[in-house]
XYZ file of C-alpha atoms in Angstrom:
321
model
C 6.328 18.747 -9.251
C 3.031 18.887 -10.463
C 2.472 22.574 -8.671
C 5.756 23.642 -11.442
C 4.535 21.925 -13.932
C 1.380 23.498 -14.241
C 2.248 27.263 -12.985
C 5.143 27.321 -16.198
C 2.917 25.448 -18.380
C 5.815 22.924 -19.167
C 5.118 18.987 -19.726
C 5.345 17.136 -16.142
C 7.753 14.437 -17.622
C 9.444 17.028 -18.262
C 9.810 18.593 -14.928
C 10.572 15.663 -13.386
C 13.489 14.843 -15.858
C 14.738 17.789 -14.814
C 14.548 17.858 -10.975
C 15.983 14.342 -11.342
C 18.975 15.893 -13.056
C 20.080 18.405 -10.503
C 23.341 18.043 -8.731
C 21.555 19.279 -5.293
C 24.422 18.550 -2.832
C 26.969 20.511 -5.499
C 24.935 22.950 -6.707
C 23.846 26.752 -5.239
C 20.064 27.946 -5.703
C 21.137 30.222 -8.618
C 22.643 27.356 -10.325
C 19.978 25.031 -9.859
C 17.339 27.595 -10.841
C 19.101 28.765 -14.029
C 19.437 25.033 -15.213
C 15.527 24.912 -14.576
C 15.030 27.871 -16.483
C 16.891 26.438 -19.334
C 15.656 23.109 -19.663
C 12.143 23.855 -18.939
C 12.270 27.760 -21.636
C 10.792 29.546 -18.290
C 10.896 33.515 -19.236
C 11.035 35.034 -15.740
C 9.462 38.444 -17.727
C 6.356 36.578 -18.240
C 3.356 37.297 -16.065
C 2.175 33.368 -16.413
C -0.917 33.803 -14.398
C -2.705 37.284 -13.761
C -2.810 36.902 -9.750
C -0.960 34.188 -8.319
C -1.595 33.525 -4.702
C 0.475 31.684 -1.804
C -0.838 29.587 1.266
C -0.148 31.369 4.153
C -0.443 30.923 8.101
C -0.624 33.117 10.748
C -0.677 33.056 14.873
C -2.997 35.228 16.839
C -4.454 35.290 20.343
C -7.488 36.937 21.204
C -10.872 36.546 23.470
C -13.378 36.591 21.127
C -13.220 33.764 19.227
C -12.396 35.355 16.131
C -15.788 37.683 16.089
C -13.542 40.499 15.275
C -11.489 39.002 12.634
C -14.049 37.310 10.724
C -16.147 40.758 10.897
C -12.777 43.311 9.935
C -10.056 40.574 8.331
C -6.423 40.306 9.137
C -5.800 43.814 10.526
C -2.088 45.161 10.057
C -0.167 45.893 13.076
C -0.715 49.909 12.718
C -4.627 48.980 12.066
C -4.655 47.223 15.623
C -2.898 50.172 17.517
C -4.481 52.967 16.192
C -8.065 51.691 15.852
C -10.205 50.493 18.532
C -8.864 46.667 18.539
C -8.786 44.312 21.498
C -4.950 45.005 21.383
C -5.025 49.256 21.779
C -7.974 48.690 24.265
C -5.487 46.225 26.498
C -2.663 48.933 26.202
C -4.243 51.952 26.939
C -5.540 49.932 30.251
C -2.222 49.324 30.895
C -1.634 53.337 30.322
C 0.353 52.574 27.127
C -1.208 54.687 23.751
C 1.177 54.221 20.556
C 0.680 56.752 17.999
C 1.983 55.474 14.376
C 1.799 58.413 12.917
C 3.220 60.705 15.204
C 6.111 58.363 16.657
C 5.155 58.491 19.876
C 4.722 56.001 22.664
C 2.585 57.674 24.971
C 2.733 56.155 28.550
C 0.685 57.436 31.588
C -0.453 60.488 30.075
C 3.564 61.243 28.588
C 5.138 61.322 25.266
C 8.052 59.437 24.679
C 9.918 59.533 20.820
C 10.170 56.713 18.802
C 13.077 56.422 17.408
C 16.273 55.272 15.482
C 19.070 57.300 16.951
C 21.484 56.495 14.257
C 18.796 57.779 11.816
C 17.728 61.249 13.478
C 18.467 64.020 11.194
C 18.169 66.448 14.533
C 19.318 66.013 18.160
C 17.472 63.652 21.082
C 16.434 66.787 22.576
C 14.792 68.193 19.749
C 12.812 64.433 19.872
C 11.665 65.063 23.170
C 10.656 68.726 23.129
C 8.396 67.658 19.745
C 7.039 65.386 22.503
C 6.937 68.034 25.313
C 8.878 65.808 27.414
C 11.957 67.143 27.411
C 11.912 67.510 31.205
C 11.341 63.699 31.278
C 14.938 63.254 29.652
C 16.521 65.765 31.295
C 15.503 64.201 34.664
C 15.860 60.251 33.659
C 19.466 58.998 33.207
C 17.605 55.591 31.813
C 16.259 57.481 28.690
C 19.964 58.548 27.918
C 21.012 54.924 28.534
C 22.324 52.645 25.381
C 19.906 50.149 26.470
C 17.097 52.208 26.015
C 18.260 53.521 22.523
C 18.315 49.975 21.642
C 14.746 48.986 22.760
C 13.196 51.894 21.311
C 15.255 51.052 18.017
C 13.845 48.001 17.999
C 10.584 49.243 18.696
C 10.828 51.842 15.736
C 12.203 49.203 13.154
C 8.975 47.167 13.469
C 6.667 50.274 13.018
C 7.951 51.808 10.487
C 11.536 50.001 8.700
C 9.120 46.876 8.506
C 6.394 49.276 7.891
C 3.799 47.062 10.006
C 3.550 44.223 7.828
C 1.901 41.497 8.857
C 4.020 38.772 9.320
C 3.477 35.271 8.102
C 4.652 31.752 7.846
C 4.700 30.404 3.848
C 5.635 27.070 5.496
C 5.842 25.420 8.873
C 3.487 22.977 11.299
C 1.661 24.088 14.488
C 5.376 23.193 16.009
C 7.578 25.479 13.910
C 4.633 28.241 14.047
C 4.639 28.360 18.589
C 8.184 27.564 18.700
C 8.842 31.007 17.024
C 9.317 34.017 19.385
C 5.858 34.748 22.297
C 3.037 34.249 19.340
C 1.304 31.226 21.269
C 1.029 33.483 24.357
C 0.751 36.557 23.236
C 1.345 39.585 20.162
C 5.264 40.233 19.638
C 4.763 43.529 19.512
C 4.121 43.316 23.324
C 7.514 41.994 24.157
C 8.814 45.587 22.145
C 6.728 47.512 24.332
C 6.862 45.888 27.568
C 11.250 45.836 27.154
C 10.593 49.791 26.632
C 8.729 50.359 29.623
C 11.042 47.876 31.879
C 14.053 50.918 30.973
C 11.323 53.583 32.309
C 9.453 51.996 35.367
C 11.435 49.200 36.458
C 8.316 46.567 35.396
C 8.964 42.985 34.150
C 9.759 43.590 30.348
C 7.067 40.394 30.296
C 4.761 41.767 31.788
C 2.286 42.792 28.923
C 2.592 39.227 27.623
C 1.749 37.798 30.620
C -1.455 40.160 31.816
C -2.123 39.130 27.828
C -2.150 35.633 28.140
C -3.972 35.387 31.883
C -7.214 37.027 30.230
C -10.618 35.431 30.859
C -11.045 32.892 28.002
C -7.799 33.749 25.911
C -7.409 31.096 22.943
C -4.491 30.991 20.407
C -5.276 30.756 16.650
C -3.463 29.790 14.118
C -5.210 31.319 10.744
C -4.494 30.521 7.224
C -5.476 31.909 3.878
C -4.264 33.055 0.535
C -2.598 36.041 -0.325
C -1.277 37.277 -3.710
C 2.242 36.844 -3.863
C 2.587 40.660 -5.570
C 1.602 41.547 -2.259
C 4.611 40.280 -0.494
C 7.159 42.874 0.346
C 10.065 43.019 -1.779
C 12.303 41.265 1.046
C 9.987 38.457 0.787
C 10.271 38.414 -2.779
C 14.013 37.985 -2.942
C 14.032 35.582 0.286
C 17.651 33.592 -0.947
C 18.706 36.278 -2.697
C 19.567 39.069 -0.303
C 22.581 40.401 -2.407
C 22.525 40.676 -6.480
C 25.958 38.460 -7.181
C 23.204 35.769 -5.636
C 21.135 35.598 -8.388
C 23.208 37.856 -11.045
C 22.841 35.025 -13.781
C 20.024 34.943 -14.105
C 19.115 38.479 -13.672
C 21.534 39.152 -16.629
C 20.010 36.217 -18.759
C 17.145 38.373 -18.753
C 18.472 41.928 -19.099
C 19.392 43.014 -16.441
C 22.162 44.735 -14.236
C 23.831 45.892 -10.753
C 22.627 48.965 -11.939
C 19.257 48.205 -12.496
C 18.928 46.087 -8.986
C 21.097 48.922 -7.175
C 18.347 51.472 -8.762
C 15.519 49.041 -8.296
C 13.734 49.111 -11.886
C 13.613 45.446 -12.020
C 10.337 44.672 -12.703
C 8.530 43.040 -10.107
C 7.076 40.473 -12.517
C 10.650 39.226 -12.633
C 10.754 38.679 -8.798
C 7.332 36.856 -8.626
C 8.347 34.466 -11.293
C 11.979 34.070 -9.454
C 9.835 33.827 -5.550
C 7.497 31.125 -7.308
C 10.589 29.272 -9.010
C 12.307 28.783 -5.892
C 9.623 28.118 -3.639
C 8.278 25.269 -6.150
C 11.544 23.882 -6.257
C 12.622 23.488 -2.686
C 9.251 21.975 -2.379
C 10.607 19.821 -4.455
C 13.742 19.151 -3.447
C 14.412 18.991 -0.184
C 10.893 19.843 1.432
C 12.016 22.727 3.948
C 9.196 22.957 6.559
C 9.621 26.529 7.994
C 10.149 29.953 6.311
C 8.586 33.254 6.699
C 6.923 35.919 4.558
C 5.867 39.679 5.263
C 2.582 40.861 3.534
C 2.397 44.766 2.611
C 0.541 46.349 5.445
C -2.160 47.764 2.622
C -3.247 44.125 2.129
C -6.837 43.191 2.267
C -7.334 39.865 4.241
C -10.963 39.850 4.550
C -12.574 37.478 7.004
C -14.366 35.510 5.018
C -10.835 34.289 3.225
C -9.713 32.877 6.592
C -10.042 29.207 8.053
C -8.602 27.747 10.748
C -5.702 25.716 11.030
C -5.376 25.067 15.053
C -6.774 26.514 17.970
C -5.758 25.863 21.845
C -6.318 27.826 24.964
C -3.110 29.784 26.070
C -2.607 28.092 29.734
C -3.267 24.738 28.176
C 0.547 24.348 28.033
C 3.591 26.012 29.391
C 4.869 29.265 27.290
C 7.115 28.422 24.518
C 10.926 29.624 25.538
């Protein structure tokens, strides 16, 4: 309460008089946060504070013990394949080169598309001769198979529809944090890969998280530091509010429309006021422990800005199912 009292600049007596009033167990977000607005004359046009930040935590694995993060920051996840990172170094030993830019998985010394096949303006063919290895597809009935369209949709949707973003946790303890997907063991990016590779060689799809995790000294992290909340992607921003009849009151209490949400020339200024609003107030009200965030992969996360929350060796416990 404190945290909303003094971002909006409105008396804490206030704020509390208010947050006592709310009808939580009848009430939806939107309502809730457009009696707040009222009672407490919050403008959600107004930038409030020039740069406001957000606590953030993050899990990693590596060998070093951080050297390379505290000498290069939080690297995004096209940063750590393309450059010379402890993660491109372990797949091209494995044979495995991923090229961003190019959408391409390269894979003992072979091209191989990366793709959406609902979103390919051209044929698969065409994918694979751009890749000169069309004879690879013509030969493999597994590349024509549904269930490798869908693991190298999946693979595609977290290089390029989530645009590498780092992904992040705005709330949640060392047990929320390892109990989500492989990140105590290993990157999640390897679980894409390695289910890729299973449709082409017949491997265990786990088996780049577990040749990860059995490296000599390999320690999981779990980082935290701030990062301004203007860069958060816009998903992030509207976390609660996925569709506009969500938070259409008070949207139009401040001038806007469908058509300006369907065009998307709502100011972003409006958002970070509405992400802070709703974050404060679930603080609040009902203290949720867990929710995520992705951070716009041209972030800056220098070293320096990050501490450490928890650290553990990887085989000092089972992996997390």
């Amino acid at each position: 309460m404190v945290k909303l009292s003094e971002y909006f600049g409105e008396p804490l007596d206030k704020v509390v008089n208010t947050l006592v009033s709310v009808d939580y167990d009848n009430q939806s977000y939107q309502e809730i946060l457009l009696d707040m607005v009222k009672s407490l004359n919050i403008d959600l046009n107004k930038m409030y504070h020039e740069e406001p930040t957000q606590l953030c935590r993050h899990a990693t694995t590596v060998t070093d013990n951080l050297a390379s993060i505290k000498r290069d920051g939080l690297l995004n996840l096209r940063q750590m394949l393309e450059q010379k990172t402890e993660l491109s170094d372990f797949l091209a030993y494995h044979n495995i080169v991923i090229n961003v830019r190019d959408k391409k998985l390269i894979y003992k010394g072979r091209g191989l598309p990366i793709y959406n096949l609902d979103e390919l303006e051209h044929s698969i063919e065409q994918e694979y001769m751009r890749c000169n290895s069309i004879d690879l597809y013509e030969k493999s009935s597994n590349l024509k198979s549904h269930s490798y369209h869908n693991e190298i949709r999946l693979l595609h949707t977290k290089l390029y529809y989530d645009d590498c973003e780092t992904e992040a946790f705005l709330r949640g303890d060392k047990d929320d944090i390892y109990g989500y997907s492989t990140v105590r063991m290993s990157p999640e990016i390897l679980l894409n890969i390695g289910k890729v590779i299973n449709r082409i060689d017949r491997v265990p799809m786990t088996y780049l998280q577990d040749a990860w995790a059995d490296r000599e000294g390999c320690k999981s992290y779990i980082l935290e530091f701030n990062v301004p909340i203007k860069q958060f992607s816009k998903s992030t921003l509207k976390a609660g509010f996925d569709e506009f009849y969500e938070f259409d009151g008070l949207a139009e209490k401040f001038g806007y429309s469908y058509e300006d949400y369907e065009s998307d020339t709502i100011p972003t200024q409006f958002y970070i006021n509405l992400y802070v609003l709703r974050q404060l107030a679930i603080k609040a009200l009902d203290g949720t422990s867990k929710e995520f965030c992705q951070i716009k992969s041209n972030t800056v996360i220098p070293g320096s800005d990050i501490r450490v929350y928890y650290s553990e060796n990887v085989k000092e416990k089972p992996p997390m199912i």
